[in-house]
Amino acid sequence: MIESTALNQDIEVAADGIRKALGTAFDIVVVLGSGLESFVDKLGDRSSVPYSSIPGFPSSTVPGHAGLLFAGSVGSRRVLCCAGRFHYYEGYDPAVTTLPVRAASRLGARLALFTNAAGGISERLSIGDLMVLDDHLNLLVADSPLRGLADDVFGTKFVNMYGAYDVDLASLLLSTGTARHLPVKHGVYAAVGGPQYETRAEIRMLRTLGADAVGMSTVHEVIVARQESMRVCAVSVITDLATETTTELSHEKVVAAARKADVQLAQLLQDFIGKVEL
Ligand code: HPA
């Protein structure tokens, strides 16, 4: 577990490094999941820096898995965009995977928009759907990104997760997607640790628990964003159907499906950011 003072220093150093490389005064932070990078093409006046050259950022455990941090504009909004994220299954402490969210908050971002690839569990979902998150089931609940952190530096320890996903933002995502004829749906996202996919019994369990989709990210970032008092919204791209009869699932298939839906996601995010009131 990372110690509070060390984490705080890493966040400060990272925020400072980002400020120097990309500027400051961001309104929104966007985190893009695997295979979902097209949104960066929508950023005007764009600049970027590799995660590996941001001091204080975790070093990648997986070759080729690191990311790029972009800065740019959508209309009058300044956006900080993480193309690639640090996953819990890569072995990082959850307080470390969420460091980019904390750095974005210190650079002014008051709204956080998370995206991910997820397996559809609900029968209402099809591959390629963009599921706006109403809520989540955190099945990584034993290992909180807030565990062991000193209250005074990071905000309240006992973060209220009731209403974590802003209903107005979720509703704007849905209306924006509908206006563009995009396949938007909404539902509950369950986060598992991964990196293995689910057994048939686990899929049955998730359905019974009320999950509409399942993935391996996002919930720790949402917890931290709420501790940072940011408004939160999130979208899952449904890349496969996590049903009891699915037999052929691989990371390659998930990423390929994400790439197919990626352009639609990018359109949704661009339209949404153009309309959202801060
Ligand atoms: N399960 C878990 N995580 C995922 C899936 C899935 O089916 N698809 C994409 N991420």
XYZ file of C-alpha atoms and ligand atoms in Angstrom:
288
model
C 0.000 0.000 0.000
C 1.421 3.390 -0.959
C 1.945 5.792 1.908
C -0.055 9.047 1.899
C 2.878 11.454 1.786
C 4.562 9.581 -1.074
C 1.313 9.464 -3.044
C 0.685 13.153 -2.480
C 4.190 13.955 -3.683
C 3.760 11.815 -6.808
C 0.490 13.606 -7.596
C 2.086 17.032 -7.133
C 5.093 16.101 -9.276
C 2.805 14.622 -11.964
C 0.510 17.675 -11.986
C 3.540 19.900 -12.285
C 4.991 17.812 -15.125
C 1.665 17.914 -16.984
C 1.403 21.671 -16.424
C 4.829 22.146 -17.975
C 4.193 19.801 -20.910
C 0.545 20.567 -21.698
C -0.526 23.684 -19.839
C -3.125 24.060 -17.165
C -6.719 25.078 -16.440
C -8.546 21.982 -17.675
C -12.319 21.677 -17.384
C -12.801 17.983 -18.072
C -10.759 14.812 -17.777
C -11.604 11.958 -20.151
C -10.183 8.457 -19.674
C -10.262 6.227 -22.748
C -10.378 2.432 -22.450
C -8.505 -0.106 -24.578
C -9.166 0.290 -28.298
C -11.170 3.476 -27.703
C -8.697 6.150 -28.731
C -10.494 7.874 -31.662
C -11.791 10.632 -29.416
C -8.318 12.214 -29.415
C -8.884 13.111 -33.104
C -11.753 15.357 -31.974
C -9.460 17.500 -29.845
C -8.622 20.844 -31.387
C -5.287 22.498 -30.725
C -3.983 19.141 -29.530
C -0.728 18.325 -27.795
C 0.412 15.165 -26.052
C 3.021 13.661 -23.805
C 3.794 9.967 -23.219
C 2.979 8.690 -19.734
C 6.587 7.512 -19.508
C 7.823 11.097 -19.528
C 5.458 12.384 -16.857
C 7.354 12.372 -13.560
C 5.388 10.787 -10.731
C 3.266 8.662 -13.090
C 3.553 4.922 -12.494
C 5.913 3.113 -14.816
C 4.129 0.605 -17.030
C 4.386 -3.063 -16.056
C 3.267 -4.244 -19.481
C 5.401 -3.488 -22.543
C 3.450 -1.434 -25.059
C 0.619 -0.947 -22.592
C 1.525 2.557 -21.465
C -0.378 5.511 -22.805
C -0.376 9.066 -23.989
C -1.801 12.044 -22.214
C -3.464 14.583 -24.523
C -4.558 18.147 -23.990
C -6.940 19.856 -26.383
C -10.202 21.698 -26.846
C -13.741 20.713 -27.677
C -15.568 23.975 -28.340
C -14.703 26.237 -25.432
C -13.848 23.320 -23.101
C -10.290 22.422 -22.225
C -9.938 18.655 -22.063
C -7.231 16.500 -20.537
C -7.499 13.075 -22.119
C -5.849 9.885 -20.868
C -5.435 7.508 -23.823
C -4.743 4.351 -21.870
C -5.120 3.631 -18.184
C -3.352 1.738 -15.431
C -5.299 -1.393 -14.540
C -5.579 -3.065 -11.166
C -4.872 -6.427 -12.855
C -1.460 -5.164 -13.939
C -0.481 -5.284 -10.286
C -0.720 -1.625 -9.311
C -2.069 -0.396 -6.037
C -5.537 1.144 -6.679
C -4.271 4.433 -5.213
C -1.696 4.390 -8.033
C -4.002 3.429 -10.929
C -6.105 6.470 -10.023
C -3.222 8.948 -9.863
C -4.063 10.524 -13.262
C -7.548 11.409 -11.950
C -6.069 13.132 -8.901
C -3.536 14.992 -11.059
C -6.352 16.143 -13.385
C -8.303 17.397 -10.398
C -5.320 19.453 -9.229
C -5.129 20.914 -12.741
C -8.683 22.181 -12.477
C -10.857 19.409 -13.987
C -14.248 19.351 -12.258
C -15.893 16.776 -14.502
C -14.607 13.243 -15.127
C -15.781 11.106 -18.032
C -14.645 7.474 -18.035
C -14.914 4.951 -20.854
C -14.224 1.237 -20.960
C -14.824 -1.966 -22.877
C -17.289 -4.290 -21.184
C -19.073 -7.585 -21.679
C -22.850 -7.265 -21.997
C -24.839 -9.331 -19.513
C -28.300 -7.849 -19.888
C -30.388 -9.168 -22.766
C -31.135 -5.536 -23.650
C -27.522 -5.066 -24.788
C -25.878 -5.871 -28.117
C -22.282 -5.745 -29.274
C -21.398 -2.182 -30.245
C -23.856 -0.569 -27.832
C -22.720 2.445 -25.819
C -23.963 1.842 -22.287
C -24.166 4.963 -20.121
C -23.477 3.965 -16.525
C -26.314 4.532 -14.054
C -24.347 3.000 -11.228
C -21.750 0.362 -10.465
C -21.192 -2.808 -8.507
C -17.658 -2.710 -7.183
C -16.518 -6.301 -6.794
C -12.988 -5.027 -6.063
C -14.444 -3.655 -2.886
C -11.806 -5.096 -0.546
C -9.030 -2.999 -2.062
C -10.150 0.610 -2.066
C -8.012 3.384 -3.593
C -8.792 5.322 -0.398
C -7.502 2.654 1.989
C -4.899 4.006 4.376
C -4.889 7.567 3.038
C -4.770 10.533 5.402
C -8.072 12.423 5.311
C -6.772 15.964 5.318
C -4.738 15.715 2.084
C -7.177 13.773 -0.049
C -10.598 14.859 1.149
C -13.114 12.954 3.187
C -12.207 9.315 3.880
C -15.818 8.124 3.990
C -16.784 9.056 0.456
C -20.509 8.974 -0.253
C -21.037 6.768 -3.313
C -24.810 7.207 -3.334
C -25.528 8.967 -6.619
C -21.873 8.758 -7.716
C -22.925 8.898 -11.378
C -24.440 12.316 -12.029
C -27.989 11.809 -13.308
C -28.004 15.011 -15.347
C -24.777 14.055 -17.127
C -26.068 10.526 -17.777
C -29.284 11.906 -19.170
C -27.393 14.372 -21.395
C -25.249 11.506 -22.718
C -28.397 9.533 -23.548
C -30.221 12.401 -25.239
C -27.089 13.394 -27.151
C -26.562 9.835 -28.378
C -30.222 9.461 -29.342
C -30.123 12.725 -31.315
C -27.173 11.293 -33.326
C -28.897 7.907 -33.768
C -26.121 6.218 -31.823
C -26.875 2.898 -30.084
C -26.998 4.341 -26.551
C -28.389 2.324 -23.649
C -27.943 2.619 -19.902
C -27.287 0.230 -17.067
C -25.206 -0.978 -14.149
C -21.521 -1.810 -14.608
C -19.900 -4.508 -12.460
C -16.134 -4.358 -12.019
C -14.161 -7.539 -11.513
C -10.414 -7.837 -10.938
C -9.516 -9.786 -14.073
C -7.462 -10.309 -16.098
C -9.238 -13.631 -16.615
C -12.736 -13.455 -18.060
C -15.731 -14.811 -16.188
C -16.840 -18.380 -15.698
C -20.412 -19.281 -16.593
C -21.295 -19.424 -12.905
C -19.796 -15.969 -12.391
C -21.884 -14.565 -15.229
C -25.001 -16.054 -13.605
C -23.933 -14.511 -10.305
C -23.366 -11.087 -11.883
C -26.773 -11.174 -13.537
C -28.399 -12.140 -10.242
C -26.616 -9.269 -8.519
C -28.097 -6.790 -10.983
C -25.175 -6.186 -13.337
C -25.959 -5.240 -16.933
C -22.321 -5.294 -18.056
C -18.967 -6.437 -16.681
C -15.450 -5.066 -17.036
C -12.129 -4.688 -15.286
C -11.712 -0.968 -14.676
C -13.340 2.378 -13.900
C -14.771 1.885 -10.389
C -11.604 2.897 -8.517
C -11.308 5.987 -10.712
C -14.921 6.882 -9.973
C -14.351 6.538 -6.216
C -11.334 8.849 -6.393
C -13.118 11.345 -8.635
C -15.925 11.496 -6.083
C -13.452 12.016 -3.261
C -12.072 14.875 -5.359
C -15.674 16.213 -5.596
C -15.710 15.894 -9.380
C -18.939 15.265 -11.268
C -18.772 11.813 -12.833
C -20.175 10.081 -15.876
C -19.077 6.969 -17.754
C -19.774 4.955 -20.896
C -19.097 1.268 -21.540
C -18.648 0.031 -25.078
C -20.177 -3.440 -25.235
C -17.535 -5.555 -26.928
C -18.871 -9.064 -26.336
C -21.816 -10.783 -24.763
C -20.877 -12.257 -21.417
C -23.511 -14.952 -21.594
C -23.411 -18.476 -20.340
C -23.030 -19.781 -23.866
C -20.070 -17.600 -24.871
C -17.131 -19.864 -25.480
C -14.736 -17.854 -27.591
C -13.593 -14.705 -25.914
C -10.155 -13.177 -26.114
C -8.533 -9.832 -25.465
C -7.932 -9.512 -29.227
C -11.659 -9.937 -29.951
C -12.573 -7.430 -27.272
C -10.128 -4.838 -28.642
C -11.289 -5.469 -32.237
C -14.930 -4.919 -31.218
C -13.958 -1.795 -29.292
C -12.193 -0.389 -32.374
C -15.360 -0.902 -34.434
C -17.530 1.051 -31.997
C -14.837 3.598 -31.253
C -15.851 6.169 -33.886
C -19.386 6.268 -32.482
C -18.071 6.699 -28.966
C -15.846 9.563 -30.125
C -18.867 11.279 -31.714
C -20.890 10.874 -28.521
C -18.136 12.345 -26.364
C -17.533 15.275 -28.704
C -21.241 16.187 -28.876
C -21.646 15.752 -25.131
C -18.684 17.966 -24.231
C -19.916 20.582 -26.687
C -23.248 20.758 -24.827
C -22.475 20.090 -21.194
C -22.778 22.930 -18.712
C -20.025 23.079 -16.136
N -15.645 -9.492 -19.030
C -14.836 -8.698 -18.321
N -14.237 -7.647 -18.823
C -14.469 -7.363 -20.120
C -15.317 -8.134 -20.908
C -15.936 -9.261 -20.320
O -16.702 -10.006 -20.967
N -15.351 -7.582 -22.139
C -14.548 -6.487 -22.088
N -14.017 -6.358 -20.872
